[in-house]
Amino acid sequence: MSVTPSDVLNKNKNLDKRVNVGDIDLKNVTVDDLKFNGDNYREHIHLCSLLENISVCQISDAYKGISHRSGTIKSIKPINNLKVWGSIFTAETTSDDWGTSALAIDAAGYGDILFFKVDNDEKAIWGELASTAAKNNGIKATVIYGSVRDLDALLYMDYPIFASNFVPNAGLALGLGTLNQPIEIEGNNINPGDFFFGDETGIVIIPKELFNKVMVSALEVKLTESGIVEKLASGMTLAQITGLR
């Protein structure tokens, strides 16, 4: 196998490089820039520089300003309080069927977020073994509109989990669900490739076609709030800053 000059260049690129928030440029960023593909180094670095310094609240505020929707699903909560973002790989199944989880782990791409819609939360479709397998496959996190189990392990794993509930019991390895098809949860239409962001406060889902607009707006929200923090530090009150007095 031959090695090209571009191969050498990409190998030497520092994917951990970050720019200051005030220097971030998102003009040409798309949801595809969540992953480095060899040609999008600048876009990827600027996008990661934003996402590492922003919160789910700020992204939700930005999305609301554009779409008049929050993008949140209130019933899905962080299980182990880890921050994560990425493109969504969807799955839908019943609580009797944890086998679809195993199939989704094999089908999802490196860096994806697994997002499950489950018909109820009476049985868990996810736990320690699934989290271990998913992490080993390079999947970034799992989100479940339904239940997980094995909190004794999940709480201490370096693998983000978000779910509606947790229970000790599980179903069977049936594998009868659907993979990477559009799903609908509490009025939110979620499509494969949509953007997911979650942290200690909750989750937000952004349609991929609005990703750039929301990221640009989220950067503006971040800069505005940083300015408010500086004014508070200078002695101004929040009421003064907001023009209430």
Coordinates of C-alpha atoms in Angstrom, one line a residue:
M1 CA 0.0 0.0 0.0
S2 CA 1.5 3.4 -1.0
V3 CA 1.5 6.4 1.3
T4 CA 0.6 9.7 -0.3
P5 CA 1.7 13.2 0.9
S6 CA -1.8 13.9 2.1
D7 CA -1.7 10.7 4.3
V8 CA 1.4 12.1 6.0
L9 CA -0.1 15.5 6.4
N10 CA -3.3 14.2 7.9
K11 CA -1.4 11.9 10.3
N12 CA 0.5 14.9 11.6
K13 CA -2.6 17.1 12.2
N14 CA -3.4 17.7 15.8
L15 CA -7.0 16.9 16.3
D16 CA -6.8 18.1 19.9
K17 CA -6.0 21.6 18.8
R18 CA -8.5 24.3 19.9
V19 CA -9.0 28.0 19.2
N20 CA -10.3 30.6 21.6
V21 CA -14.1 31.0 21.7
G22 CA -13.8 34.5 20.4
D23 CA -11.8 33.3 17.3
I24 CA -14.2 30.5 16.3
D25 CA -15.4 30.7 12.7
L26 CA -18.4 28.4 11.8
K27 CA -19.1 29.9 8.4
N28 CA -18.8 26.6 6.4
V29 CA -19.4 24.1 9.2
T30 CA -21.9 21.3 8.6
V31 CA -23.0 18.3 10.8
D32 CA -20.5 16.2 8.8
D33 CA -17.7 18.2 10.4
L34 CA -18.4 16.5 13.8
K35 CA -16.0 13.8 12.4
F36 CA -12.6 14.5 10.9
N37 CA -12.5 13.1 7.3
G38 CA -9.1 14.2 6.2
D39 CA -10.2 17.3 4.4
N40 CA -12.2 19.3 7.0
Y41 CA -9.5 19.9 9.6
R42 CA -10.2 23.6 10.1
E43 CA -14.0 23.2 10.3
H44 CA -13.6 20.2 12.7
I45 CA -11.3 22.1 15.0
H46 CA -13.4 25.2 15.2
L47 CA -16.6 23.2 15.8
C48 CA -15.0 21.1 18.6
S49 CA -13.7 24.4 20.1
L50 CA -17.3 25.5 20.4
L51 CA -18.9 22.3 21.6
E52 CA -16.4 21.8 24.3
N53 CA -17.2 25.2 25.7
I54 CA -21.0 25.3 25.4
S55 CA -24.0 23.9 27.2
V56 CA -27.2 22.1 26.3
C57 CA -29.0 25.2 27.6
Q58 CA -27.2 27.5 25.3
I59 CA -27.9 25.3 22.3
S60 CA -31.5 25.0 23.2
D61 CA -31.8 28.8 23.4
A62 CA -30.2 29.1 20.0
Y63 CA -32.5 26.6 18.5
K64 CA -35.6 28.2 20.0
G65 CA -34.6 31.5 18.5
I66 CA -34.5 29.9 15.0
S67 CA -37.3 27.4 15.1
H68 CA -39.4 28.4 18.1
R69 CA -38.9 24.9 19.5
S70 CA -36.7 23.8 22.4
G71 CA -35.4 20.6 20.8
T72 CA -35.5 18.9 24.2
I73 CA -37.2 15.7 25.5
K74 CA -37.8 16.4 29.1
S75 CA -38.3 12.8 30.1
I76 CA -34.8 11.8 29.0
K77 CA -32.3 12.5 31.8
P78 CA -28.5 12.1 32.1
I79 CA -27.7 8.9 34.0
N80 CA -24.0 9.5 34.7
N81 CA -23.7 13.2 34.0
L82 CA -21.2 13.1 31.1
K83 CA -21.2 15.6 28.3
V84 CA -21.3 14.3 24.7
W85 CA -22.3 15.3 21.2
G86 CA -22.5 13.6 17.8
S87 CA -24.7 12.5 14.9
I88 CA -27.6 10.3 15.7
F89 CA -28.1 6.6 14.7
T90 CA -31.7 5.7 15.5
A91 CA -33.3 2.4 16.6
E92 CA -36.8 1.5 17.7
T93 CA -37.9 -1.6 19.6
T94 CA -40.0 -2.9 22.5
S95 CA -38.9 -3.3 26.0
D96 CA -39.0 -7.0 25.6
D97 CA -36.2 -6.9 23.0
W98 CA -32.7 -6.0 24.1
G99 CA -31.4 -7.8 21.0
T100 CA -32.0 -4.8 18.8
S101 CA -29.4 -3.0 21.0
A102 CA -26.8 -5.5 20.1
L103 CA -27.6 -5.2 16.4
A104 CA -27.5 -1.3 16.6
I105 CA -24.0 -1.5 18.2
D106 CA -22.7 -3.4 15.2
A107 CA -24.5 -1.2 12.6
A108 CA -23.7 2.3 13.9
G109 CA -20.7 4.2 12.7
Y110 CA -17.6 5.3 14.7
G111 CA -18.4 8.4 16.7
D112 CA -22.2 8.0 16.4
I113 CA -24.8 8.5 19.2
L114 CA -27.2 5.5 19.5
F115 CA -30.7 6.8 20.1
F116 CA -33.4 4.3 21.0
K117 CA -37.2 4.7 21.0
V118 CA -38.7 2.0 23.2
D119 CA -42.5 1.4 23.5
N120 CA -42.4 1.5 27.4
D121 CA -39.9 1.5 30.3
E122 CA -41.0 -1.7 32.0
K123 CA -37.8 -3.6 31.0
A124 CA -34.3 -2.4 30.3
I125 CA -32.8 -2.7 26.8
W126 CA -29.4 -1.5 27.8
G127 CA -26.8 -2.1 30.6
E128 CA -23.2 -2.7 31.4
L129 CA -22.4 -5.2 28.7
A130 CA -24.0 -3.2 26.0
S131 CA -22.2 -0.1 27.1
T132 CA -18.9 -1.9 27.1
A133 CA -19.5 -3.3 23.6
A134 CA -20.6 0.1 22.3
K135 CA -17.6 1.9 23.7
N136 CA -15.2 -0.7 22.2
N137 CA -16.8 -0.1 18.8
G138 CA -16.2 3.6 19.0
I139 CA -19.8 4.7 19.6
K140 CA -19.9 7.9 21.7
A141 CA -23.0 7.5 23.8
T142 CA -26.4 5.9 24.2
V143 CA -29.8 7.7 24.6
I144 CA -32.9 5.7 25.4
Y145 CA -36.5 6.7 25.5
G146 CA -37.0 3.8 27.9
S147 CA -35.1 2.1 30.6
V148 CA -31.5 1.0 31.4
R149 CA -30.1 -1.1 34.2
D150 CA -26.8 -2.0 35.9
L151 CA -26.4 1.5 37.4
D152 CA -23.8 0.1 39.7
A153 CA -21.6 0.0 36.6
L154 CA -23.0 2.7 34.4
L155 CA -22.5 5.4 37.0
Y156 CA -18.8 4.9 36.9
M157 CA -18.2 4.1 33.3
D158 CA -16.6 6.6 30.9
Y159 CA -19.5 6.2 28.5
P160 CA -22.4 8.7 28.5
I161 CA -25.9 7.3 29.1
F162 CA -29.2 9.2 28.9
A163 CA -32.5 7.5 29.6
S164 CA -36.1 7.9 30.8
N165 CA -35.9 5.4 33.6
F166 CA -33.9 2.5 35.1
V167 CA -35.1 -0.9 36.3
P168 CA -33.3 -4.2 37.2
N169 CA -35.1 -6.5 34.7
A170 CA -34.6 -7.1 31.0
G171 CA -36.3 -8.9 28.1
L172 CA -34.8 -11.2 25.5
A173 CA -32.3 -11.1 22.6
L174 CA -35.0 -11.0 19.9
G175 CA -33.5 -8.5 17.5
L176 CA -36.9 -7.5 16.0
G177 CA -36.6 -3.7 16.0
T178 CA -35.8 -1.3 13.2
L179 CA -32.5 0.5 12.7
N180 CA -31.6 4.0 11.4
Q181 CA -35.1 5.0 10.4
P182 CA -37.0 8.2 11.4
I183 CA -38.6 8.1 14.8
E184 CA -41.0 10.4 16.6
I185 CA -40.9 11.1 20.4
E186 CA -43.2 13.5 22.2
G187 CA -43.7 15.6 19.1
N188 CA -40.0 15.6 18.2
N189 CA -39.2 14.1 14.7
I190 CA -35.7 12.6 14.9
N191 CA -33.9 11.5 11.8
P192 CA -30.7 9.6 11.3
G193 CA -27.8 12.1 11.1
D194 CA -29.5 14.7 13.2
F195 CA -27.3 16.4 15.9
F196 CA -27.4 15.3 19.5
F197 CA -25.9 17.2 22.5
G198 CA -26.3 16.2 26.1
D199 CA -24.8 17.2 29.4
E200 CA -25.7 17.3 33.1
T201 CA -28.9 19.3 32.5
G202 CA -30.5 17.2 29.7
I203 CA -30.5 16.7 26.0
V204 CA -31.2 18.7 22.8
I205 CA -31.7 17.4 19.2
I206 CA -31.1 19.6 16.2
P207 CA -32.3 18.7 12.7
K208 CA -29.2 18.3 10.5
E209 CA -30.5 20.8 8.0
L210 CA -30.5 23.5 10.7
F211 CA -27.2 22.6 12.2
N212 CA -25.1 25.4 10.9
K213 CA -27.6 28.1 11.7
V214 CA -28.0 26.8 15.2
M215 CA -24.2 26.5 15.8
V216 CA -23.7 30.1 14.6
S217 CA -26.5 31.3 16.9
A218 CA -25.2 29.1 19.8
L219 CA -21.8 30.8 19.5
E220 CA -23.5 34.2 19.7
V221 CA -25.4 33.1 22.8
K222 CA -22.1 31.9 24.4
L223 CA -20.3 35.2 23.7
T224 CA -23.2 37.2 25.0
E225 CA -23.4 35.2 28.2
S226 CA -19.6 35.5 28.6
G227 CA -20.0 39.3 28.4
I228 CA -22.7 39.2 31.0
V229 CA -20.5 37.2 33.3
E230 CA -17.7 39.9 32.9
K231 CA -20.2 42.7 33.7
L232 CA -21.4 40.8 36.8
A233 CA -17.7 40.5 37.9
S234 CA -17.3 44.3 37.4
G235 CA -20.1 44.9 39.9
M236 CA -23.2 45.4 37.8
T237 CA -26.4 43.6 38.8
L238 CA -28.3 41.3 36.5
A239 CA -31.2 43.7 36.6
Q240 CA -29.0 46.5 35.4
I241 CA -27.5 44.4 32.6
T242 CA -30.8 43.3 31.3
G243 CA -32.3 46.8 31.4
L244 CA -34.8 46.1 34.1
R245 CA -33.5 49.0 36.2

